[in-house]
Coordinates of C-alpha atoms and ligand atoms in Angstrom, one line a residue:
X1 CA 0.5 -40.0 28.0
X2 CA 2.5 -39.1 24.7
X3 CA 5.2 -37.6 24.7
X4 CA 7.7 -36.6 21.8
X5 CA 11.0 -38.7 23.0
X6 CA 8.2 -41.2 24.1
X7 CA 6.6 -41.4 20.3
X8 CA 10.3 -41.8 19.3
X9 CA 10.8 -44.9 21.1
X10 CA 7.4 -46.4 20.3
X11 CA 7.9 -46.3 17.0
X12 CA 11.6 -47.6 16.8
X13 CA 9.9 -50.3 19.1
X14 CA 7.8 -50.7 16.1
X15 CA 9.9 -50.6 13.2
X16 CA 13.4 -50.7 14.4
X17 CA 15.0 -51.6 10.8
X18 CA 13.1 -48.9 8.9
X19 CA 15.1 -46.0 7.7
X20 CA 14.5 -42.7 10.0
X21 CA 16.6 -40.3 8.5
X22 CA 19.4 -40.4 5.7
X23 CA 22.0 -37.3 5.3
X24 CA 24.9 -37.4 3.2
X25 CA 24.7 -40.8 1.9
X26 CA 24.3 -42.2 5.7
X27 CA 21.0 -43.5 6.6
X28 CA 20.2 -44.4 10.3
X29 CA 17.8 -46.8 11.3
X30 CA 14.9 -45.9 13.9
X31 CA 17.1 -48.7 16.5
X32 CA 19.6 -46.6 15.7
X33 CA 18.3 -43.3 15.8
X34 CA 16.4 -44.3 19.3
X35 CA 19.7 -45.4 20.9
X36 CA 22.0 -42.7 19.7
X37 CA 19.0 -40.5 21.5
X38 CA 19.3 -42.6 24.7
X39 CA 23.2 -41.9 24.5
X40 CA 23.1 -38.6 24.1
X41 CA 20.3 -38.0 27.1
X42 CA 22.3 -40.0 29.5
X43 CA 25.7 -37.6 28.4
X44 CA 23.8 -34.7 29.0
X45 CA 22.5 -36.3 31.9
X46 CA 25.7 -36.9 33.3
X47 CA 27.6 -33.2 32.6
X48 CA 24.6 -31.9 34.1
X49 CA 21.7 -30.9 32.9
X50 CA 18.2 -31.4 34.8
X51 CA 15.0 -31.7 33.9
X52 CA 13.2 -28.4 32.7
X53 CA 17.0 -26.9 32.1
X54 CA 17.2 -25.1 28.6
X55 CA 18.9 -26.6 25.7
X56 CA 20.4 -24.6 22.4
X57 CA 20.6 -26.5 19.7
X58 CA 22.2 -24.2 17.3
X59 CA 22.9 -26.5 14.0
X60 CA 22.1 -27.1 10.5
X61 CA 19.8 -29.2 9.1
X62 CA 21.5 -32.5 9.6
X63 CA 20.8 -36.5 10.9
X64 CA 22.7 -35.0 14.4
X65 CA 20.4 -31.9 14.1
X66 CA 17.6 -34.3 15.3
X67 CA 20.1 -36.9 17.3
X68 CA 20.8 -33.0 19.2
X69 CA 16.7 -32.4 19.5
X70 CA 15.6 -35.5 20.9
X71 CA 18.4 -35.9 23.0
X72 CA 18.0 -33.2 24.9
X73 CA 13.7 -33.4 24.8
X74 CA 14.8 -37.5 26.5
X75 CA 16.9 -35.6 29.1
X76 CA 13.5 -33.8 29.6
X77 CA 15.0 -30.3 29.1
X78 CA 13.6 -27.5 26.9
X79 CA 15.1 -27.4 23.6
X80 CA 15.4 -24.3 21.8
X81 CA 16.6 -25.3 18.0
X82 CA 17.9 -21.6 16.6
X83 CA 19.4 -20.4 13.3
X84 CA 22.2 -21.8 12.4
X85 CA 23.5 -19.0 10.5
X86 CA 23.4 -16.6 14.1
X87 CA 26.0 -14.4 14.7
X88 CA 28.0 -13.7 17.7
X89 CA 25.3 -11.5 19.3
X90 CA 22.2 -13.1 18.3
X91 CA 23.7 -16.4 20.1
X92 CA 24.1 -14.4 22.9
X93 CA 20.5 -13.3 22.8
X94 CA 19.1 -16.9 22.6
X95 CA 21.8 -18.6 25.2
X96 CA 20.9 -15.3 27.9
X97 CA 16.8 -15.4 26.8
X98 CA 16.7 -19.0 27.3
X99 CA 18.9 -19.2 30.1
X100 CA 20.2 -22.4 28.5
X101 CA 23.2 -24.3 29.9
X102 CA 23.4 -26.1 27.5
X103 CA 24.9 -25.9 23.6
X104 CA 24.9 -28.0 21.1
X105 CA 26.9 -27.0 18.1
X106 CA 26.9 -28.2 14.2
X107 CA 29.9 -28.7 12.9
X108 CA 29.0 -25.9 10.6
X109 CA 28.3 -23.8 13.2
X110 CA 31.8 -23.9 14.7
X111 CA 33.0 -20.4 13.7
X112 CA 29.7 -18.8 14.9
X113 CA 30.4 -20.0 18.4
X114 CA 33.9 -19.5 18.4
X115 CA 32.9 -15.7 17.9
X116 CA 30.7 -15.6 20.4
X117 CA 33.1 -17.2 22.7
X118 CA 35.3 -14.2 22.2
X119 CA 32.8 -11.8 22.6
X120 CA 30.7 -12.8 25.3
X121 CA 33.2 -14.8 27.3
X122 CA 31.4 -14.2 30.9
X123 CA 28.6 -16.2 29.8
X124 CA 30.4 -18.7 27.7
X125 CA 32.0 -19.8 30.6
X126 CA 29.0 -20.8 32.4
X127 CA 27.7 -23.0 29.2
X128 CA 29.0 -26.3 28.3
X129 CA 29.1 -26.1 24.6
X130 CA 29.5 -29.7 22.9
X131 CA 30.2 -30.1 19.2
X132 CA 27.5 -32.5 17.3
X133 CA 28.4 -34.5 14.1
X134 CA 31.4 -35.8 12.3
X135 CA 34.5 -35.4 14.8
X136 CA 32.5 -33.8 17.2
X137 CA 33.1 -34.0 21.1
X138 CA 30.2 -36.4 21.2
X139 CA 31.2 -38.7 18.5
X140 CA 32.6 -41.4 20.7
X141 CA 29.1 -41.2 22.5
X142 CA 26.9 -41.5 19.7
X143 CA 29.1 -44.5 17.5
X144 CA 28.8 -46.4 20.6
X145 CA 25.3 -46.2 20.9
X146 CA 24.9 -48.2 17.5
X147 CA 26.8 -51.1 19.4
X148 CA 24.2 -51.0 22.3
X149 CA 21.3 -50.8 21.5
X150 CA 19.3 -52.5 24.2
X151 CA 20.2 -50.1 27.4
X152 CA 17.2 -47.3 27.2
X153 CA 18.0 -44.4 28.7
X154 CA 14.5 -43.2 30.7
X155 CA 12.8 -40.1 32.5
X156 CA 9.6 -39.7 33.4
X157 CA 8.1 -36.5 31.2
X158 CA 4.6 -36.1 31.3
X159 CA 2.7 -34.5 28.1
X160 CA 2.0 -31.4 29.7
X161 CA 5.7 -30.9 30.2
X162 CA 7.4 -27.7 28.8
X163 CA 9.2 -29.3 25.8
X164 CA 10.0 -26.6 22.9
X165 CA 11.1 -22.8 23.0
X166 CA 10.9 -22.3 19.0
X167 CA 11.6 -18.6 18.0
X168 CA 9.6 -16.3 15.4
X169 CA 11.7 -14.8 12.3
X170 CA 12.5 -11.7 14.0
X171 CA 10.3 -9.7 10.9
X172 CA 8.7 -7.6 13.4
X173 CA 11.6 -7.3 15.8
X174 CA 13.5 -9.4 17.8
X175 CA 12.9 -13.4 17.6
X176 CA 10.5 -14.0 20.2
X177 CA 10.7 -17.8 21.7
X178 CA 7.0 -19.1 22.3
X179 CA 6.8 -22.0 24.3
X180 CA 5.0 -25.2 23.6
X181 CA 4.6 -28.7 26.3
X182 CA 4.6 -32.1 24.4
X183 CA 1.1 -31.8 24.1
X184 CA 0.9 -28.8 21.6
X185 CA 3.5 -30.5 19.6
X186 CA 1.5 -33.7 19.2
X187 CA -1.2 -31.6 18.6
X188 CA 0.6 -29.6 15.6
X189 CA 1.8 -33.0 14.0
X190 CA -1.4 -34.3 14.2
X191 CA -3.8 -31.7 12.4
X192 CA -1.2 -31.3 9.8
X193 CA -0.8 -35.0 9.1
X194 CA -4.9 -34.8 8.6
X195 CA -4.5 -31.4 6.5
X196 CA -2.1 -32.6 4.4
X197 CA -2.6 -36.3 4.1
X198 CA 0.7 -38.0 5.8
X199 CA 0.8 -41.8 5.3
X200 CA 2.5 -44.5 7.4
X201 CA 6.2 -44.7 6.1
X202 CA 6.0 -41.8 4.0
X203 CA 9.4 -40.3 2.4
X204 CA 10.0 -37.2 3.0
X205 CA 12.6 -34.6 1.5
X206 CA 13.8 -32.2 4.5
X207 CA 15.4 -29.0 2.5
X208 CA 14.0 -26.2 4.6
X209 CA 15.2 -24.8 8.0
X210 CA 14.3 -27.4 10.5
X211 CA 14.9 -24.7 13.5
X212 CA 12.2 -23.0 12.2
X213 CA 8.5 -24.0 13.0
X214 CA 7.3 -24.7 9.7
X215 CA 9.9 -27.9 8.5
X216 CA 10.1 -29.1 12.5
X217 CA 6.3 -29.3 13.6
X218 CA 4.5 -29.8 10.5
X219 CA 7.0 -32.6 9.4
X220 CA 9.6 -33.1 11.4
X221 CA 8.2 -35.0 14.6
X222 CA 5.2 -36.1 12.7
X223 CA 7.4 -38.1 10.4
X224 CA 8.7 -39.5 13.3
X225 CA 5.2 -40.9 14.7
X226 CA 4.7 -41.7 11.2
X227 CA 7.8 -44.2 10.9
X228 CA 8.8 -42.0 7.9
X229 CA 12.2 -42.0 6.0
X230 CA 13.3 -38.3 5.8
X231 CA 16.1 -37.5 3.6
X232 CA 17.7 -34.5 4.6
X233 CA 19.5 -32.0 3.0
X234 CA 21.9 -29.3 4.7
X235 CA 21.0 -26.3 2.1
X236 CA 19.0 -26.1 -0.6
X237 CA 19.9 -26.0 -3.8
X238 CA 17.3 -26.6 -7.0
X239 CA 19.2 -29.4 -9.1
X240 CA 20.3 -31.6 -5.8
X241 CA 16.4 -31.5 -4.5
X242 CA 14.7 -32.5 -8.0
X243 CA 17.5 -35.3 -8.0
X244 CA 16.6 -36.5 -4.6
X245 CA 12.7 -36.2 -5.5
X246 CA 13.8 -38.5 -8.0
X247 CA 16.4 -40.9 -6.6
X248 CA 14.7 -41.7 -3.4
X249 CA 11.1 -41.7 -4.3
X250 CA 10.1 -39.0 -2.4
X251 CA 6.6 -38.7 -1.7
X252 CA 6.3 -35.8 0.5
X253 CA 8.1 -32.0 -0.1
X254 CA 7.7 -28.9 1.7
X255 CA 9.4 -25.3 0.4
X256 CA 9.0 -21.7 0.4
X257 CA 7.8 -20.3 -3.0
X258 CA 10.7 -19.1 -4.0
X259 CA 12.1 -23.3 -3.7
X260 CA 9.6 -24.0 -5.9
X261 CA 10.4 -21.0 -8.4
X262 CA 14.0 -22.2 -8.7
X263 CA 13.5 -25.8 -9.6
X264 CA 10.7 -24.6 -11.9
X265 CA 13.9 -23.5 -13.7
X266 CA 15.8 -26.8 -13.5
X267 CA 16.8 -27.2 -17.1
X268 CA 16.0 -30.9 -17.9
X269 CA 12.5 -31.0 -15.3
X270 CA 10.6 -32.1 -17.6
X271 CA 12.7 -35.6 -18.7
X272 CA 12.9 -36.3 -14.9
X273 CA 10.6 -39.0 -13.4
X274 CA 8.6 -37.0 -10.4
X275 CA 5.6 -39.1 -10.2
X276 CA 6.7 -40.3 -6.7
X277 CA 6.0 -36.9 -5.1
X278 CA 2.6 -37.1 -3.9
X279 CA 2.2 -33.7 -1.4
X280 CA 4.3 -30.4 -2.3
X281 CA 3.3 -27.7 0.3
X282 CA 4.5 -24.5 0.4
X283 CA 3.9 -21.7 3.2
X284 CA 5.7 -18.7 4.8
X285 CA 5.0 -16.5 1.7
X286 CA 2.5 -16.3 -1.0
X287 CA 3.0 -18.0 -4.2
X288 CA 2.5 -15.7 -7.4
X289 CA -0.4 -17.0 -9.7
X290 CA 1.5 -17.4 -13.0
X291 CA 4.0 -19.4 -10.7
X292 CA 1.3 -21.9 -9.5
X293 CA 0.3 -22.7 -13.0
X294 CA 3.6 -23.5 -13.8
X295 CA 3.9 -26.1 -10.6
X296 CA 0.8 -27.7 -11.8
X297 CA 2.2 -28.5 -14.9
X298 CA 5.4 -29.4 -13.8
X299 CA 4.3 -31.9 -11.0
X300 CA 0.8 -33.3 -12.8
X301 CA 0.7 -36.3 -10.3
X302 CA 1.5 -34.0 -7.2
X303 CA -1.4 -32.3 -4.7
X304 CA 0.0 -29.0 -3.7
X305 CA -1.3 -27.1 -0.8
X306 CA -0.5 -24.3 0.7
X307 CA -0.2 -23.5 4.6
X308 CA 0.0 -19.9 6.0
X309 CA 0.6 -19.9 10.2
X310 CA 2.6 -18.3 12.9
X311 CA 5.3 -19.5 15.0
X312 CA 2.6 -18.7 17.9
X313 CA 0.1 -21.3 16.7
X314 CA 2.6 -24.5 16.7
X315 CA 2.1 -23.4 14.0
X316 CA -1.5 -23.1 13.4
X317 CA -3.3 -21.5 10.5
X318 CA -5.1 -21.0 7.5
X319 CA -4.5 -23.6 4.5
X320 CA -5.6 -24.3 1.2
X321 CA -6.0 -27.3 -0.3
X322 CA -5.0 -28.4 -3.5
X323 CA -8.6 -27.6 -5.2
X324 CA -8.2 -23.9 -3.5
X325 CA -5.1 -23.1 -4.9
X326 CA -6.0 -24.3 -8.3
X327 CA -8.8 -21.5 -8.3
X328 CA -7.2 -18.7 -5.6
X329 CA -3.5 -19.6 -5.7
X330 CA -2.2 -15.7 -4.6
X331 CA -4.9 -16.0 -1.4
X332 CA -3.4 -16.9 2.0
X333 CA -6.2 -19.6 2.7
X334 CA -9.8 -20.6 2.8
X335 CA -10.1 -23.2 5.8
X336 CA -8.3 -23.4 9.1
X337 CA -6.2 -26.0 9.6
X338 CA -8.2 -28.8 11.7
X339 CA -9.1 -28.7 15.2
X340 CA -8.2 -24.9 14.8
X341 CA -10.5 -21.9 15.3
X342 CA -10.1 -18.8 13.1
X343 CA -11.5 -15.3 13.1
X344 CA -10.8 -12.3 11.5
X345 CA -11.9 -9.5 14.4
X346 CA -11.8 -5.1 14.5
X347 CA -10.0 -3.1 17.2
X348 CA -12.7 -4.0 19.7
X349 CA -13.1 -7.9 19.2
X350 CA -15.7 -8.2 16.7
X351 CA -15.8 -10.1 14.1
X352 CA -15.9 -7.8 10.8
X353 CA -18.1 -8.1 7.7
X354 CA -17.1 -10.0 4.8
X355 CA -14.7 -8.2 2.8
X356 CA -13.4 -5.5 5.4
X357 CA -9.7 -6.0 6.8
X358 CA -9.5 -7.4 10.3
X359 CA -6.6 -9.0 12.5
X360 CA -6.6 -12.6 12.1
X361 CA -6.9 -14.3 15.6
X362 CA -6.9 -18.1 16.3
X363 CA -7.5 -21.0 18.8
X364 CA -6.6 -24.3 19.3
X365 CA -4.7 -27.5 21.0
X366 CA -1.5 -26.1 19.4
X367 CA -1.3 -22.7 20.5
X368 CA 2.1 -21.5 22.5
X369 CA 1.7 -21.6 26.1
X370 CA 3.1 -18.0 25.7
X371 CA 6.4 -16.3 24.9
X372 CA 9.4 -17.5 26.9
X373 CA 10.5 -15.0 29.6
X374 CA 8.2 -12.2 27.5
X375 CA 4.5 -12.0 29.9
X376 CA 4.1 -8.4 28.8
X377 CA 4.6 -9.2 25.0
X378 CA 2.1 -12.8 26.0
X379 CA -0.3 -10.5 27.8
X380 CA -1.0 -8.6 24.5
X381 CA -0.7 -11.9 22.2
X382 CA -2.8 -14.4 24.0
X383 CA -6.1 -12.6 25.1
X384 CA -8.9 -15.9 26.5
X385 CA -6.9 -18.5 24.7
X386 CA -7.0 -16.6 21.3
X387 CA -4.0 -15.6 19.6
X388 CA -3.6 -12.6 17.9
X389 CA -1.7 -13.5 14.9
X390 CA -0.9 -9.2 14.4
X391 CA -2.1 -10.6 10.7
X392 CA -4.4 -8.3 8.8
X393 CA -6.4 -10.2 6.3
X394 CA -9.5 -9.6 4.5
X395 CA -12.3 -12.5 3.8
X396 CA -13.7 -12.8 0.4
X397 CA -17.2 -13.9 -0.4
X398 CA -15.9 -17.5 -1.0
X399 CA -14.0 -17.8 2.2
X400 CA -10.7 -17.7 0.8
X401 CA -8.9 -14.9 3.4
X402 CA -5.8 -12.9 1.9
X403 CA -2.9 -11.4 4.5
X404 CA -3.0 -7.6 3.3
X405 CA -0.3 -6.4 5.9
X406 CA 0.8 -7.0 9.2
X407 CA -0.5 -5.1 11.8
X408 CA 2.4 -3.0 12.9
X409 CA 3.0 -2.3 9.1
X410 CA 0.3 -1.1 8.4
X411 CA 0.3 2.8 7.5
X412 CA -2.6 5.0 8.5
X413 CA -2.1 8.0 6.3
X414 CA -4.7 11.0 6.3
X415 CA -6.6 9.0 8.4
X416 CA -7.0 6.2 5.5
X417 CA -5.8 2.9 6.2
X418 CA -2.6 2.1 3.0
X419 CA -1.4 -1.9 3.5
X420 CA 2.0 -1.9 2.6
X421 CA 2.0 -5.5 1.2
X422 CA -0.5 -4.2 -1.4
X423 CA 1.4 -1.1 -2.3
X424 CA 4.7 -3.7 -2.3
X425 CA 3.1 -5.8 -4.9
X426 CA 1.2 -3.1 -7.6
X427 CA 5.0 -1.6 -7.9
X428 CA 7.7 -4.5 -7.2
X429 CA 7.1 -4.4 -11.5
X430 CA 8.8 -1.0 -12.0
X431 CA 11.5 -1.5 -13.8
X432 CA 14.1 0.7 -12.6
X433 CA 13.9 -1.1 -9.3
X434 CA 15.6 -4.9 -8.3
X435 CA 13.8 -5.2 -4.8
X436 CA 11.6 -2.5 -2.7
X437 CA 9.6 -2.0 1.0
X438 CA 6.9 0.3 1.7
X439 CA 7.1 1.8 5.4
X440 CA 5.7 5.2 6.9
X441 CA 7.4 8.1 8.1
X442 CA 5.9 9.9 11.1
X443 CA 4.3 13.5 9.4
X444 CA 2.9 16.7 11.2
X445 CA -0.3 16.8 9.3
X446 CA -1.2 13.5 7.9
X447 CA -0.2 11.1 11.1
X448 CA 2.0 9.0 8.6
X449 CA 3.4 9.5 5.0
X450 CA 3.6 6.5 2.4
X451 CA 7.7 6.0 1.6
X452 CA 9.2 3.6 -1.2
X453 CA 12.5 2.2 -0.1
X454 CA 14.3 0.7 -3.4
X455 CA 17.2 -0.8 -4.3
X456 CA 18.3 -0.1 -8.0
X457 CA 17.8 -2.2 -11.1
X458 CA 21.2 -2.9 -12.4
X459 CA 21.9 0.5 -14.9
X460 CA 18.1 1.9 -13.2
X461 CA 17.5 5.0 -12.6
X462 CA 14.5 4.9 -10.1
X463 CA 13.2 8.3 -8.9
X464 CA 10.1 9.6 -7.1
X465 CA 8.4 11.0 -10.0
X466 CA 9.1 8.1 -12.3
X467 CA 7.8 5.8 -9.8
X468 CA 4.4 7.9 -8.6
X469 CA 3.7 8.0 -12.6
X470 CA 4.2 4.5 -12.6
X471 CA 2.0 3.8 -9.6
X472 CA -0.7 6.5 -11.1
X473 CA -3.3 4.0 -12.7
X474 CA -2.4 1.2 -10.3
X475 CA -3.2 2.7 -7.0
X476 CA -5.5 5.5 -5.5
X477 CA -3.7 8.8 -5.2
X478 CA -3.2 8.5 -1.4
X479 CA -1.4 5.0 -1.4
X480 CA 1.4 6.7 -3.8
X481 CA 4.1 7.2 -2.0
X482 CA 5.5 10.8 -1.7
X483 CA 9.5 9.8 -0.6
X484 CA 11.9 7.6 -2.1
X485 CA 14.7 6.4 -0.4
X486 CA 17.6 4.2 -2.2
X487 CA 19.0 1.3 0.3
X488 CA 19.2 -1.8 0.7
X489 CA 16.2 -4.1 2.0
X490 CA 17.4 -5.7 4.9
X491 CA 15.3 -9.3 5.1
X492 CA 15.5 -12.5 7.5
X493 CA 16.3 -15.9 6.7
X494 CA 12.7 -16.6 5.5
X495 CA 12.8 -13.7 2.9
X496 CA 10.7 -11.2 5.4
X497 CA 11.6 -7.5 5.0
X498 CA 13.1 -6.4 8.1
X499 CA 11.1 -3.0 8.2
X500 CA 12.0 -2.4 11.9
X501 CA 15.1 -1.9 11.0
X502 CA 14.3 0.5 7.6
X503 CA 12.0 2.7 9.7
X504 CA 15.6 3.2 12.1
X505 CA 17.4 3.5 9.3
X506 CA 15.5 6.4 8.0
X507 CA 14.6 7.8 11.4
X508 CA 18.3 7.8 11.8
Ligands
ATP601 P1 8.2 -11.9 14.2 O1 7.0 -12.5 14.8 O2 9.4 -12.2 15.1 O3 8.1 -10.5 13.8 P2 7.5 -13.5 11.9 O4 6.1 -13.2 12.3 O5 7.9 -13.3 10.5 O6 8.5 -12.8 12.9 P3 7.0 -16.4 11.8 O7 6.2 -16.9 13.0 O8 8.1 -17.3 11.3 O9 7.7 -15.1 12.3 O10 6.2 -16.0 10.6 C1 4.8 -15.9 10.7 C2 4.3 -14.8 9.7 O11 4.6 -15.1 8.4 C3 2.8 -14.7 9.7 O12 2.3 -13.9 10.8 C4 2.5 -14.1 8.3 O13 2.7 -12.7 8.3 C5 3.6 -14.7 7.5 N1 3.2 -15.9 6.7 C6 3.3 -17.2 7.0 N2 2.8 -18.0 6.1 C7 2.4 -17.2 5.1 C8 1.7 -17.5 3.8 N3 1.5 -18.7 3.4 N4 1.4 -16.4 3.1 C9 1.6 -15.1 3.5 N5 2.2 -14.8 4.7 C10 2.6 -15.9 5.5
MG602 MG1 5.1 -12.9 14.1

């Protein structure tokens, strides 16, 4: 039975002298990579930890980032990878929600744990917290695997063992952690190596959060049972990722659109030699149309695809393929991804008729077993196997479905239905305003009332009236909103608006 520390070791059985991963200039070999792995399970092994224990891995993207992951999945504990950018109490909140006893730290990460040391001190001291990387507690460990490579550290794990607690963004509220066995994770790596055409020994460029679900199931492990070379890079920036495109050949990218809008603007592009790149996806957000035409032009020789999914589904989803989103760029996608069931259903289950809004629900190999330590919030999420993604999304005649809100966004106003997305996007262009969000405020008569918040153009003036006459012969009258607020947008790692918190803000 596969499992993902066993895949590790089969293919550094297989091709022990080909590159696995390469950060800062240092490339480490799959015998290498496999061996450091066995090192670091047997440490943990030894200060501790059990099988099925829980395992934080709260680091940047880095070579030790996956030395930290598969370490601890060879131990056979659950590891939870979380953002590295946490603060004090949000570590708290992942440490005391996984139970972990466990933490591995990037050295980047120091600081962040040194403050939640200080503040939550009763339950640091009941987690051993060990330092990853360059000068690290477990450097001595590691540098002495490279020596030894023949002593394999083993556990049994079977593939329906618990393996993963990944957590959602936090849009909606706080990260959830949904849980997935080896199985599921397989399963993830292997529809999107079909969806989006992975090839044996493919490079790949890592620039996007591999704690997230997106960068660490969709390529992450799958380049591992691939025997790919992933180059990986700590943060993004748009010159240093066209330069690695270049310099190392890279044939596979993945990158939120607004990655892809920043190298569009890389002065020289266009002199650079890009033809390596074979597969850009990009997910997590839709990409504008006049953007998509740009990406074509710039990357002729590249397919570019687009996946849309939730943390829930492995993730699972909806993609399009490079044909789709040369004709319906700004949709979320036309097919699900393979071995993956999609429907788009009412309040009562049904599936609705083309063109009407419905929650998008899904089913599949890859789904979460449920939410970690959450069966109330699971309950309501998984209902006979399907997932209910809280996506709403409509279904044109073509099959191409767009996300128009998120459920709990959605604003029902008069008793119409407004989708705050589609309000977002017919007035993100009026020009008094840098950034804005479109949430409801509770109202005697009408249920809900539409409000803009905005945050100021630099020298705008934005006000209520100026914006409803700009909104006028964009939107029907009772879309408009009738409040604007001036604050900031709060938004998550990802670039999701945070409007849990707005709607407290403005209740407050
Ligand atoms: P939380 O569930 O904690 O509120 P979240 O839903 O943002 O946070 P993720 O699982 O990381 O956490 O994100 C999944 C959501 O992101 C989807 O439900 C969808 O709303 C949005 N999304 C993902 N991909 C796309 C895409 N390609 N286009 C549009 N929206 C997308
Ligand atoms: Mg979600």
């Amino acid at each position: 039975m596969p499992t993902l520390p066993g895949i590790l070791r089969t293919t550094a059985h297989t091709y022990p002298d080909r590159p696995a991963l390469t950060f800062e200039g240092r490339t480490t070999t799959y015998r290498e990579l496999d061996s450091r792995v066995d090192r670091l399970a047997a440490e943990l092994a030894s200060r501790g930890l059990r099988p099925g224990d829980r395992l934080v891995v709260l680091s940047g993207n880095s070579d030790s980032f996956g030395v930290g992951v598969y370490g601890g999945l060879r131990a056979s504990a659950i590891v939870a990878p979380v953002n590295p950018k946490s603060a004090a109490a949000e570590v708290e909140h992942f440490i005391t929600d996984t139970g972990a006893n466990i933490l591995l730290v990037g050295p980047e990460c120091a600081d962040a744990v040194a403050a939640w040391i200080a503040a939550h001190p009763e339950t640091a001291a009941t987690t051993t917290v060990l330092s990853l990387g360059p000068a690290g507690d477990l450097e001595d460990v590691l540098a002495a695997a490279d020596a030894r490579p023949d002593n394999e550290f083993t556990l049994e794990i079977r593939e329906d063992d618990d393996a993963l607690i990944i957590y959602t963004s936090g849009t909606t509220g706080k990260p959830k952690g949904a849980l997935f066995d080896h199985h599921r994770v397989i399963w993830v790596g292997v529809n999107a190596g079909i969806a989006f055409g992975l090839r044996l020994h493919d490079r790949i460029l890592q620039v996007a959060p591999l704690y997230h679900s997106a960068a660490l199931n969709l390529l992450f492990f799958p380049g591992v049972m691939i025997g790919a070379h992933q180059v990986i890079h700590s943060a993004f920036h748009p010159v240093t990722t066209v330069d690695a495109i270049q310099e190392h050949r890279i044939q596979v990218f993945f990158g939120v659109p607004t990655m892809y809008a920043f190298m569009l603007r890389v002065p020289d592009l266009a002199d650079r030699d890009l033809s390596s790149l074979r597969i850009a996806f990009y997910g997590a957000a839709p990409m504008p149309g006049s953007m998509a035409e740009k990406l074509f032009a710039a990357f002729p020789d590249t397919e570019i695809n687009q996946a849309c999914g939730q943390t829930e589904g492995g993730p699972g989803g909806i993609i399009l393929t490079h044909e789709d989103v040369k004709r319906k760029p700004t949709t979320s996608g036309r097919f699900p991804i393979p071995n993956t069931e999609i429907r788009v259903v009412d309040a009562n289950g049904d599936d609705v008729a083309p063109g009407e809004v419905g929650e998008m629900i899904m089913r599949g190999e890859t789904m979460m077993k449920g939410y970690w330590n959450r069966p109330d919030a699971t309950a309501q999420t998984v209902v006979d196997g399907w997932v209910h993604t809280g996506d709403l999304t409509h279904v044109d005649d073509e099959g191409f479905m767009t996300i128009v809100d998120r459920l709990k966004d959605m604003i029902i106003t008069g008793g119409k239905n407004v989708y705050s997305a589609e309000v977002e996007n017919a007035l993100a262009a009026y020009p008094e305003i840098a950034d804005l969000a479109i949430i409801s405020r509770p109202h005697e008569e009408f249920g809900e009332t539409v409000v803009a918040v905005v945050t100021p153009a630099e020298g705008g003036n934005p006000t209520l009236e100026g914006l409803r006459e700009f909104a006028a012969p964009l939107l029907s009258e009772y879309k408009i909103p009738r409040e604007l607020l001036i604050n900031e947008i709060p938004r998550n790692p990802s670039g999701k608006i945070q409007k849990h918190k707005l709607r407290e803000t403005i209740s407050a």
